[in-house]
mmCIF file of C-alpha atoms in Angstrom:
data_model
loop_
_atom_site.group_PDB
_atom_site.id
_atom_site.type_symbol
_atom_site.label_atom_id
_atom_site.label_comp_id
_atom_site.label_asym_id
_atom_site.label_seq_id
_atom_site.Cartn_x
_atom_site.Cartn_y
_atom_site.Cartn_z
ATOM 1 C CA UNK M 795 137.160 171.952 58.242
ATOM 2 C CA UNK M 796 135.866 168.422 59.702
ATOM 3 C CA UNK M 797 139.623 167.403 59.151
ATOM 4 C CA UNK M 798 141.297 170.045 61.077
ATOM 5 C CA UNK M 799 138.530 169.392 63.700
ATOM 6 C CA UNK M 800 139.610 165.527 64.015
ATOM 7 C CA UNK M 801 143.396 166.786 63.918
ATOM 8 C CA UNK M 802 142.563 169.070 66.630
ATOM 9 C CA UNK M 803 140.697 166.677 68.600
ATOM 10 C CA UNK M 804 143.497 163.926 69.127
ATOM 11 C CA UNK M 805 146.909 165.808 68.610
ATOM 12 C CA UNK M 806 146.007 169.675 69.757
ATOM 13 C CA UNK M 807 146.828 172.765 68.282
ATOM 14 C CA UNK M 808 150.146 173.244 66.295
ATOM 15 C CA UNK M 809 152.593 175.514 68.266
ATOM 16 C CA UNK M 810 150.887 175.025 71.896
ATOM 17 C CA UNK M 811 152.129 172.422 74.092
ATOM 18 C CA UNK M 812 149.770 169.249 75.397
ATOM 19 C CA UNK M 813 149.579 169.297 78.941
ATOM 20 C CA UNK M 814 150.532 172.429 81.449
ATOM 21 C CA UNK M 815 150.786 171.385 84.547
ATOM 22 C CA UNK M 816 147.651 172.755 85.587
ATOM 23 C CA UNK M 817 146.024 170.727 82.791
ATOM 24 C CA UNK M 818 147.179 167.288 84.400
ATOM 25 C CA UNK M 819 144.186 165.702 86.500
ATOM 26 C CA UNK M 820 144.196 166.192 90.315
ATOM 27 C CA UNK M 821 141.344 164.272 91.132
ATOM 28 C CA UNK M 822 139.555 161.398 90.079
ATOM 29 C CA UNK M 823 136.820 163.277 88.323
ATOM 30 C CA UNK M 824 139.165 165.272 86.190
ATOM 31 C CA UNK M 825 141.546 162.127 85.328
ATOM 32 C CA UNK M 826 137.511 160.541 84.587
ATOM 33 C CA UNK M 827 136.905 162.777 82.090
ATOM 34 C CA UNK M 828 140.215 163.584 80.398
ATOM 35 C CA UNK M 829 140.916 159.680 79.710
ATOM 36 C CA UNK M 830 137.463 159.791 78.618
ATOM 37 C CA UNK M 831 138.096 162.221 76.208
ATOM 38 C CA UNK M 832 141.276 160.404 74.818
ATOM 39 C CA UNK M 833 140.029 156.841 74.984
ATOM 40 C CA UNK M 834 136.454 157.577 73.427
ATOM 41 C CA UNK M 835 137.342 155.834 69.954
ATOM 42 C CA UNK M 836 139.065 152.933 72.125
ATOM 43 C CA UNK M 837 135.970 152.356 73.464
ATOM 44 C CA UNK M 838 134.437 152.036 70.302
ATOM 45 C CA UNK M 839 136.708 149.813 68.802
ATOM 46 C CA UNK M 840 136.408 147.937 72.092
ATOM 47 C CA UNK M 841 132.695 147.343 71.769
ATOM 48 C CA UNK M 842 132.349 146.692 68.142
ATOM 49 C CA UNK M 843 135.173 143.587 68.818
ATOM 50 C CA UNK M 844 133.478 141.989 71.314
ATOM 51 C CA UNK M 845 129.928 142.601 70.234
ATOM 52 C CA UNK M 846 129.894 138.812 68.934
ATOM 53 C CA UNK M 847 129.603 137.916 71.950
ATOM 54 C CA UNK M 848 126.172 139.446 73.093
ATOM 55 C CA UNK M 849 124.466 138.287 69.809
ATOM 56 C CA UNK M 850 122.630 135.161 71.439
ATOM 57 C CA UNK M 851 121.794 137.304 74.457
ATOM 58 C CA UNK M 852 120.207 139.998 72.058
ATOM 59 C CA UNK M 853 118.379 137.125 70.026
ATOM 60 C CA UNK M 854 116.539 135.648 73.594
ATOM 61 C CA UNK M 855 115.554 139.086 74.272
ATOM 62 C CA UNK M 856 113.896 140.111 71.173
ATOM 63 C CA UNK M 857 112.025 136.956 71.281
ATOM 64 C CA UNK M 858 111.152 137.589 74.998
ATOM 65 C CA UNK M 859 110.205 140.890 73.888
ATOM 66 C CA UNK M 860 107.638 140.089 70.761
ATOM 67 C CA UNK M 861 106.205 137.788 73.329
ATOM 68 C CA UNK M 862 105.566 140.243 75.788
ATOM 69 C CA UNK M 863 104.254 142.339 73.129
ATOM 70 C CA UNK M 864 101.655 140.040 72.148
ATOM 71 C CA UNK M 865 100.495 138.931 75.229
ATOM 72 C CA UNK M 866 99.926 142.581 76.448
ATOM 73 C CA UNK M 867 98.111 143.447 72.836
ATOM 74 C CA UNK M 868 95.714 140.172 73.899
ATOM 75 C CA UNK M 869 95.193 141.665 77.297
ATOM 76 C CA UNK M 870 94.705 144.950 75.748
ATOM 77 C CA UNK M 871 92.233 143.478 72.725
ATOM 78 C CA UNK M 872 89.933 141.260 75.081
ATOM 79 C CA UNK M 873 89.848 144.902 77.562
ATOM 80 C CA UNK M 874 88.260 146.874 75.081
ATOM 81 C CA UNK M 875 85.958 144.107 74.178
ATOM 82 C CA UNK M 876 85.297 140.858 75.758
ATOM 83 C CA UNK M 877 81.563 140.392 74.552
ATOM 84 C CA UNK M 878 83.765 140.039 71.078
ATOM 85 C CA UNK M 879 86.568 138.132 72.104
ATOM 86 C CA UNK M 880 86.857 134.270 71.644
ATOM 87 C CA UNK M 881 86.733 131.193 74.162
ATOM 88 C CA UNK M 882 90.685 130.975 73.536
ATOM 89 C CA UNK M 883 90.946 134.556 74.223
ATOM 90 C CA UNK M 884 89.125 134.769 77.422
ATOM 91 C CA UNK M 885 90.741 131.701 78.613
ATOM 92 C CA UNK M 886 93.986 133.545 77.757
ATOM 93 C CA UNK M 887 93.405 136.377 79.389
ATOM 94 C CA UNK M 888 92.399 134.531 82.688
ATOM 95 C CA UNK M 889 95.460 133.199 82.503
ATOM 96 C CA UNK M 890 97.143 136.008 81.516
ATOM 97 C CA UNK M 891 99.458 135.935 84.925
ATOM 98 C CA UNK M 892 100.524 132.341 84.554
ATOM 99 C CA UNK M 893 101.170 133.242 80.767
ATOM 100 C CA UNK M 894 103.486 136.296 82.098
ATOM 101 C CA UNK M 895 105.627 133.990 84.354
ATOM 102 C CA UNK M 896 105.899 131.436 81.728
ATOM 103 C CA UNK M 897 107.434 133.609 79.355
ATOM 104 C CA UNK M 898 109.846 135.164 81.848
ATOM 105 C CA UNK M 899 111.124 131.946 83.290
ATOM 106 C CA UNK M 900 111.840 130.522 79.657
ATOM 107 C CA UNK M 901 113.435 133.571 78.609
ATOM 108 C CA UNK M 902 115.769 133.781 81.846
ATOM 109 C CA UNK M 903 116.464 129.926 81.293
ATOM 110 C CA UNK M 904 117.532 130.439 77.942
ATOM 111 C CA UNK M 905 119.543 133.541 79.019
ATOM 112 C CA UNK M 906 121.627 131.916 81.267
ATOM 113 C CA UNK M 907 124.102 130.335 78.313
ATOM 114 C CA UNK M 908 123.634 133.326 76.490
ATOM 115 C CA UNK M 909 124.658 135.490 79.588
ATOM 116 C CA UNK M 910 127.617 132.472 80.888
ATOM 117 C CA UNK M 911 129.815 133.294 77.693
ATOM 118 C CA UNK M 912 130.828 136.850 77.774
ATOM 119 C CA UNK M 913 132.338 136.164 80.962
ATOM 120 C CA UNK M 914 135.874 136.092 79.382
ATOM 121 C CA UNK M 915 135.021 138.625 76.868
ATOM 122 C CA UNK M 916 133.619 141.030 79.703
ATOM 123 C CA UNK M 917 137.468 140.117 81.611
ATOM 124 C CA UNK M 918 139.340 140.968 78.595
ATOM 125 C CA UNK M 919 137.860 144.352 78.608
ATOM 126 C CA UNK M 920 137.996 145.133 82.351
ATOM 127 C CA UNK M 921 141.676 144.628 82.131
ATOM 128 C CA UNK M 922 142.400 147.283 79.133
ATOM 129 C CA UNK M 923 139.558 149.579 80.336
ATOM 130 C CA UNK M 924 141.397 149.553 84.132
ATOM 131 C CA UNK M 925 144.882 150.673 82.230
ATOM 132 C CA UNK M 926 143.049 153.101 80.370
ATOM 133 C CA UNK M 927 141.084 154.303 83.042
ATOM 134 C CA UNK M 928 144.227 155.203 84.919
ATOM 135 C CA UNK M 929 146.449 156.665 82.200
ATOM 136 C CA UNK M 930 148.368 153.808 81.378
ATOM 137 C CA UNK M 931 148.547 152.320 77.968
ATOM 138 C CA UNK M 932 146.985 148.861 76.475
ATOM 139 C CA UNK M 933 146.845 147.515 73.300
ATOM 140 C CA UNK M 934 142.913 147.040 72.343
ATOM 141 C CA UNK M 935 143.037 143.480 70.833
ATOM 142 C CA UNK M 936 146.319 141.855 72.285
ATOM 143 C CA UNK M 937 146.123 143.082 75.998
ATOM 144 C CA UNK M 938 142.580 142.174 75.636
ATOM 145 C CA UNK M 939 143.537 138.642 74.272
ATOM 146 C CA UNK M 940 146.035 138.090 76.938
ATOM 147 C CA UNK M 941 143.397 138.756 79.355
ATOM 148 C CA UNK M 942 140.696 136.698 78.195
ATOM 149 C CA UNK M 943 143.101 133.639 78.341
ATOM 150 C CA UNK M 944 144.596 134.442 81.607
ATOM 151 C CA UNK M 945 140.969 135.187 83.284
ATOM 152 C CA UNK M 946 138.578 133.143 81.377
ATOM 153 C CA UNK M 947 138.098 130.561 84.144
ATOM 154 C CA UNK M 948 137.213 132.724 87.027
ATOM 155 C CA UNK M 949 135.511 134.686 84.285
ATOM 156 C CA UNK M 950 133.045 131.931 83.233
ATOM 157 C CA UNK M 951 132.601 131.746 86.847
ATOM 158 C CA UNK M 952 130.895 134.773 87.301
ATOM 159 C CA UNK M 953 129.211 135.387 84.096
ATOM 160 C CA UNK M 954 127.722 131.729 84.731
ATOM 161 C CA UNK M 955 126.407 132.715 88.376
ATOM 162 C CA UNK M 956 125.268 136.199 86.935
ATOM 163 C CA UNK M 957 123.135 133.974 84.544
ATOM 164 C CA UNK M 958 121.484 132.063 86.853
ATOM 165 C CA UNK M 959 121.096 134.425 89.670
ATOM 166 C CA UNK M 960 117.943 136.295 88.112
ATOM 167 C CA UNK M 961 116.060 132.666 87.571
ATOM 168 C CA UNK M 962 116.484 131.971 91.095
ATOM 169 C CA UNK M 963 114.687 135.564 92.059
ATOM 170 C CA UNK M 964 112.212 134.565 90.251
ATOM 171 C CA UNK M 965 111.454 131.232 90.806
ATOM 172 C CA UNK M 966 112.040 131.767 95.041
ATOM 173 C CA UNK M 967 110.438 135.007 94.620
ATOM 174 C CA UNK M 968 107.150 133.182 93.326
ATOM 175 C CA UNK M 969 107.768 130.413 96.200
ATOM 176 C CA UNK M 970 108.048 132.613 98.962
ATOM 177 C CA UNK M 971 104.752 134.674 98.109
ATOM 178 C CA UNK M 972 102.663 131.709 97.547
ATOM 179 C CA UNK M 973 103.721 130.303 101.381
ATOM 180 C CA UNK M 974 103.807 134.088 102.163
ATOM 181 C CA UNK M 975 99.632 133.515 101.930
ATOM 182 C CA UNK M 976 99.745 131.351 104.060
ATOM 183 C CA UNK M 977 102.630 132.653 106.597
ATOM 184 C CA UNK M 978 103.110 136.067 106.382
ATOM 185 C CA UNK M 979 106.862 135.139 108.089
ATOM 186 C CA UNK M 980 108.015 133.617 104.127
ATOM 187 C CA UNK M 981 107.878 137.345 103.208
ATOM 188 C CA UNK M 982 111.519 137.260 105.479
ATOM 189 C CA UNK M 983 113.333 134.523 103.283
ATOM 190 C CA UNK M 984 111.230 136.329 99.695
ATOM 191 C CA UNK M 985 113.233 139.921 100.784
ATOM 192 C CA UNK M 986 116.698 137.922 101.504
ATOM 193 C CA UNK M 987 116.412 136.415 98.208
ATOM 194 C CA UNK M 988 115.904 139.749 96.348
ATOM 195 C CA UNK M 989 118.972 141.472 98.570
ATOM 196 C CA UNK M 990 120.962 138.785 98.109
ATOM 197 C CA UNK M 991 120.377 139.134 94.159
ATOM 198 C CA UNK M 992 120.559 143.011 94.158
ATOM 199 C CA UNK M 993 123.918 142.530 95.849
ATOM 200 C CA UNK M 994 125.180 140.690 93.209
ATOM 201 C CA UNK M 995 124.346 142.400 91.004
ATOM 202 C CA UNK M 996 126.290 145.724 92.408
ATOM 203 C CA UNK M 997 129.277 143.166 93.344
ATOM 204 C CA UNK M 998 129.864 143.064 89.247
ATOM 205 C CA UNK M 999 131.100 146.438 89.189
ATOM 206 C CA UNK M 1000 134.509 145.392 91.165
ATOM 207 C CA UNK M 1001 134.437 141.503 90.192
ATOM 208 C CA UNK M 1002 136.012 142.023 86.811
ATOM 209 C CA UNK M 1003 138.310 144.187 87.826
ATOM 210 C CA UNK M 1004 139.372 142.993 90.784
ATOM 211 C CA UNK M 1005 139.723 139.547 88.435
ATOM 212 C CA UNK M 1006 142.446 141.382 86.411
ATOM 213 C CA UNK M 1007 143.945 143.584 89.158
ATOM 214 C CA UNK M 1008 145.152 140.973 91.658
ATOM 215 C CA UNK M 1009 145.489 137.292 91.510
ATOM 216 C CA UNK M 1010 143.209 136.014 93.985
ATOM 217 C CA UNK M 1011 141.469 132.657 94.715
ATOM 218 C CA UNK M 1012 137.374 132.484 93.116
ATOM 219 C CA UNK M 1013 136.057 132.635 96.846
ATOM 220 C CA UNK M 1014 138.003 135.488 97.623
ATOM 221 C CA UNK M 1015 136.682 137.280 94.850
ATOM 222 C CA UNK M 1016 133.489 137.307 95.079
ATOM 223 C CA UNK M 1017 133.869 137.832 99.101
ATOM 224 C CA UNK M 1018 135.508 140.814 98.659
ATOM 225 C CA UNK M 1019 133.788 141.972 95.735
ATOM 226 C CA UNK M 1020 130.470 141.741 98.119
ATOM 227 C CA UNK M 1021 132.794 143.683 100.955
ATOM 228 C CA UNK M 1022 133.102 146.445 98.534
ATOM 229 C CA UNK M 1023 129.631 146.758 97.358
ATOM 230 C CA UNK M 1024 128.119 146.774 100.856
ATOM 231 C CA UNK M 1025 131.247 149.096 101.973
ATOM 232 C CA UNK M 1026 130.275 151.812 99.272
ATOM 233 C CA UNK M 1027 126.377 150.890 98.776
ATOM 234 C CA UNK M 1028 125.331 154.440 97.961
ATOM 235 C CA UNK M 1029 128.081 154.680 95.294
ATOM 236 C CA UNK M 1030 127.994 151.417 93.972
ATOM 237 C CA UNK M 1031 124.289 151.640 93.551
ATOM 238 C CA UNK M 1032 124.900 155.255 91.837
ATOM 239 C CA UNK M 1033 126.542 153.991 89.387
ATOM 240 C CA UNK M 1034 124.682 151.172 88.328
ATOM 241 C CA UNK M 1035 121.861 153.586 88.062
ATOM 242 C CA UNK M 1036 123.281 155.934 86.196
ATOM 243 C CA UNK M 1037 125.009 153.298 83.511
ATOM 244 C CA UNK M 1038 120.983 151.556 83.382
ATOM 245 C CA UNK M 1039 119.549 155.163 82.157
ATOM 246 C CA UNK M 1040 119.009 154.327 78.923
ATOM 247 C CA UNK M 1041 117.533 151.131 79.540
ATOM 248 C CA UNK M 1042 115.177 153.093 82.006
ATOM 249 C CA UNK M 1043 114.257 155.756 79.395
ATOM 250 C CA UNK M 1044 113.609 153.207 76.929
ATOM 251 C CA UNK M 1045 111.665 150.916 79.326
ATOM 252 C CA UNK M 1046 109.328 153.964 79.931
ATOM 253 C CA UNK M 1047 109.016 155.135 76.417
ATOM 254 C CA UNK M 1048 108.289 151.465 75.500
ATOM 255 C CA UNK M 1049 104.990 150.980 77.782
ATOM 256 C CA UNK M 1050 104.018 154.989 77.649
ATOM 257 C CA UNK M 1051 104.444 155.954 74.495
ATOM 258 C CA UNK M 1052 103.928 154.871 70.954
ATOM 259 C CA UNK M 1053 107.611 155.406 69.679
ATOM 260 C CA UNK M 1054 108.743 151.960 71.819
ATOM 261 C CA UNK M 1055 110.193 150.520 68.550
ATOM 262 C CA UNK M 1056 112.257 153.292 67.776
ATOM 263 C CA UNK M 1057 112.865 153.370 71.321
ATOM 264 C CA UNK M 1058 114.577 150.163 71.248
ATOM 265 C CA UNK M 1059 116.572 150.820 68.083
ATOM 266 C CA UNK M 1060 118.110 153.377 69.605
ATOM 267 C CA UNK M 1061 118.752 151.421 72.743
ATOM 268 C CA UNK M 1062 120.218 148.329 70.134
ATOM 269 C CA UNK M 1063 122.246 150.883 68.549
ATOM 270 C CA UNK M 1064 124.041 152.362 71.814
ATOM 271 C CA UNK M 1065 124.772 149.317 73.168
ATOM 272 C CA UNK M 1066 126.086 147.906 69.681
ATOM 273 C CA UNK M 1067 128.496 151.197 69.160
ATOM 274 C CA UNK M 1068 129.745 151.944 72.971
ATOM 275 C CA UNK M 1069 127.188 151.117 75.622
ATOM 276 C CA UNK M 1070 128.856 147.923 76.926
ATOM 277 C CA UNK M 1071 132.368 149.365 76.521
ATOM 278 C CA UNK M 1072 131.349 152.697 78.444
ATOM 279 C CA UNK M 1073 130.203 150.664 80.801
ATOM 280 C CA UNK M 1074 133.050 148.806 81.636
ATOM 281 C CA UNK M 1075 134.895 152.127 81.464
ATOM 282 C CA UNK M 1076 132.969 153.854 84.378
ATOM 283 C CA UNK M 1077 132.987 150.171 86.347
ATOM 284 C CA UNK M 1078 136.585 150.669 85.756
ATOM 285 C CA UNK M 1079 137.137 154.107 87.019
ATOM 286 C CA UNK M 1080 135.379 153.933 89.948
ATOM 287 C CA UNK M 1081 136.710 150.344 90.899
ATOM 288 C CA UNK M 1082 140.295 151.888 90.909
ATOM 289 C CA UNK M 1083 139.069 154.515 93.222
ATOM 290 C CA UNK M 1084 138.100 151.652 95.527
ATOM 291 C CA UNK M 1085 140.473 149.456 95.452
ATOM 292 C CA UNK M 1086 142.981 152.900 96.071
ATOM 293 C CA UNK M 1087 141.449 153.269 99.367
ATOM 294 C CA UNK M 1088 140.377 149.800 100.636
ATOM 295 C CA UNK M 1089 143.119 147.355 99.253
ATOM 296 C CA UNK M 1090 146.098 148.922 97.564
ATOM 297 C CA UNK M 1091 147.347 150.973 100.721
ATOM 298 C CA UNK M 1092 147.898 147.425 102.879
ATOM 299 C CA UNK M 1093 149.819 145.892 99.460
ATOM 300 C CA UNK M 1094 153.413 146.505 100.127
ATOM 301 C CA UNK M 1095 154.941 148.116 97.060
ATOM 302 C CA UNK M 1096 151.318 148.392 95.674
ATOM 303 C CA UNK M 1097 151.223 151.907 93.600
ATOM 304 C CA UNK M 1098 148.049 154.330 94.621
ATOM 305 C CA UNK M 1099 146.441 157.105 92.642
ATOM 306 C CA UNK M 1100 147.933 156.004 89.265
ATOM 307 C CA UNK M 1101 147.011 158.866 86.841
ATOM 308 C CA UNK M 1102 146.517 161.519 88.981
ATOM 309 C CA UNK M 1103 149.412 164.104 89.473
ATOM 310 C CA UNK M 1104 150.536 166.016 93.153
ATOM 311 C CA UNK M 1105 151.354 169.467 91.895
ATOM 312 C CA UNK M 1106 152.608 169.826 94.607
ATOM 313 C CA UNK M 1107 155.505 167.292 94.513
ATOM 314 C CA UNK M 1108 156.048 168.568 90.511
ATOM 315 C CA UNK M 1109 156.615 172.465 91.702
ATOM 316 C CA UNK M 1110 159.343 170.533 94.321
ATOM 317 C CA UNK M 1111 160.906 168.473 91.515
ATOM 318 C CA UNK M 1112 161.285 172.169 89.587
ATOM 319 C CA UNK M 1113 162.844 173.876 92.361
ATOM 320 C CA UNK M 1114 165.277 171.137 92.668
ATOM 321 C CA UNK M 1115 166.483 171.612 88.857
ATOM 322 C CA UNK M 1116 166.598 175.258 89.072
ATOM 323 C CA UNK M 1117 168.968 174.793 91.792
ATOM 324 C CA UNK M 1118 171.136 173.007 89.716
ATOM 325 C CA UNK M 1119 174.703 174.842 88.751
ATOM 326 C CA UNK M 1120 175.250 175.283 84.958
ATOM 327 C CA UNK M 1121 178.448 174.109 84.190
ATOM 328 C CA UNK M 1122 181.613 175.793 83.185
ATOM 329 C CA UNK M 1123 181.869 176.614 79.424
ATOM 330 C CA UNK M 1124 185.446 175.728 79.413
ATOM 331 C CA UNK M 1125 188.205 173.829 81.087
ATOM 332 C CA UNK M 1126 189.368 175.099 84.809
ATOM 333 C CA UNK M 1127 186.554 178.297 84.395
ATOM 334 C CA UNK M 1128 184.345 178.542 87.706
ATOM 335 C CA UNK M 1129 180.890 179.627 87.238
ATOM 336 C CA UNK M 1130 181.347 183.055 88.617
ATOM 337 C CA UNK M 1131 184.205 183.209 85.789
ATOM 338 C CA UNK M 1132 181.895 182.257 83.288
ATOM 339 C CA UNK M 1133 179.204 184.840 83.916
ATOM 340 C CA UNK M 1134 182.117 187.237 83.886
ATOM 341 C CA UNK M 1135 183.203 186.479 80.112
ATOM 342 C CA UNK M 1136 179.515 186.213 79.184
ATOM 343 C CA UNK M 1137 178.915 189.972 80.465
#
């Protein structure tokens, strides 16, 4: 039964055709959806090859993690009791703030290696998650190869800027409020800091892809990348949203509830089968949709709406071959002869 299923599932039922033509997407939330459908196990192959790469970043945050753990079981311990607690226990707690920061700013500084090399991994995938994304074909390990060598520069670019960009929030973050105590005017250049972060942040969705998409200088890039994100904020936003929704469910489960390990397994587990490559998927999709109404239209030559069919122009391209004469069945017969002989 399971094997018929699986036969079903990726070459359809025996005697009935693949596609009608009102199967074929229209729109880019049908073609979404359908290549989701067919490039699921890609995805998972995807993932599981490049998962090597996110192993240090994993290791930094379990660490970061335990720590936090600890510090909030102290804070927690010396609550319930503080006639019982020790002098190195109340001094910790006191200090309990500093102790917070201290932890976060060692774990981002360590992160920022960890983070730097899947730049070129995170490139190889854009590319064969953009074909896929649009119905066209790609190898998973030598498109992706081809990729990572022809991107990793401008690749390692951005992952290493993505890897320091969250130690600078918090470092100027923590600047600007201290002289914000002073001046309440620092709370300007505190805000810029944390836009100009955030906006990163939703400029990753079309650097990749726009990295393997056109050949552009690094500048340009990461201009236009930044053009895009505050050109379709709402969406952009959306979508990082929706792709952190595990993260936020386990974040909430982790501090509310009691099941925060399991939590996290689960959250390790997603992101080690398909979470990353899912992700690049929907970055993908919605990148293409983008770049199909921003950039592609002023690229002479430069095909728009790859994947998604006019039914229109197919129901023209029919009536065009049903016009078409059958020809004679034998030498010097016309086709009103033939029909005669075939009646």
């Amino acid at each position: 039964m399971f094997g018929r299923f699986m036969n079903n599932y990726y070459y359809g039922k025996s005697g009935k055709g693949d596609y009608r033509k009102e199967d074929l997407p229209t729109n880019r939330m049908q073609l979404f959806w359908e290549m989701l459908r067919v490039r699921l196990a890609g995805l998972f192959r995807l993932n599981l090859m490049t998962i090597i790469a996110w192993i240090p970043l994993v290791v930094v945050l379990a660490n970061y993690i335990s720590n936090i753990y600890g510090l909030l079981g102290l804070i927690a311990e010396v609550d319930a009791d503080k006639a019982a607690a020790t002098a190195e226990q109340l001094r910790m707690y006191e200090q309990s703030g500093d102790a917070f920061y201290s932890l976060t700013f060692m774990a981002l500084l360590y992160l920022i290696p960890c983070i730097a090399i899947t730049g070129p991994f995170q490139a190889g995938m854009a590319y064969v998650t953009r074909n896929w994304s649009r119905d066209e074909h790609a190898f998973v390990w030598s498109d992706f190869k081809d990729a990572f060598k022809d991107n990793w520069k401008q690749a390692l670019g951005v992952s290493l800027i993505t890897g320091v960009v969250p130690l600078l929030m918090l470092v100027s973050y923590r600047f600007y409020g201290a002289m914000a105590s002073d001046n309440v005017l620092f709370i300007v250049p505190q805000m810029l800091v944390l836009t100009i972060g955030g906006l990163w942040m939703l400029a990753l969705v079309f650097l990749y892809p726009m990295m393997v998409s056109y050949k552009v200088g690094f500048r340009m890039l990461i201009k236009n990348s930044f053009l895009l994100a505050v050109g379709r904020l709402p969406q952009t936003l959306a979508v990082r949203l929706i792709m952190l929704v595990p993260t936020i469910i386990v974040g909430l489960l982790l501090f509310y509830t009691p099941y925060g390990l399991y939590a996290l397994m689960g959250l390790a587990g997603y992101y080690l089968l398909i979470g990353n490559g899912l992700a690049r998927f929907v970055y993908a999709s919605f990148a293409s949709a983008v770049f199909d109404k921003f950039i592609n239209p002023n690229i002479e030559g430069a095909v728009v709406n790859r994947g998604i069919v006019d039914l229109d122009s197919l129901d023209d391209e029919d009536d065009d071959e049903d016009e078409v004469e059958e020809l004679p069945t034998y030498p010097g017969a016309t086709l009103p002869e033939r029909q005669d002989r075939q009646a």
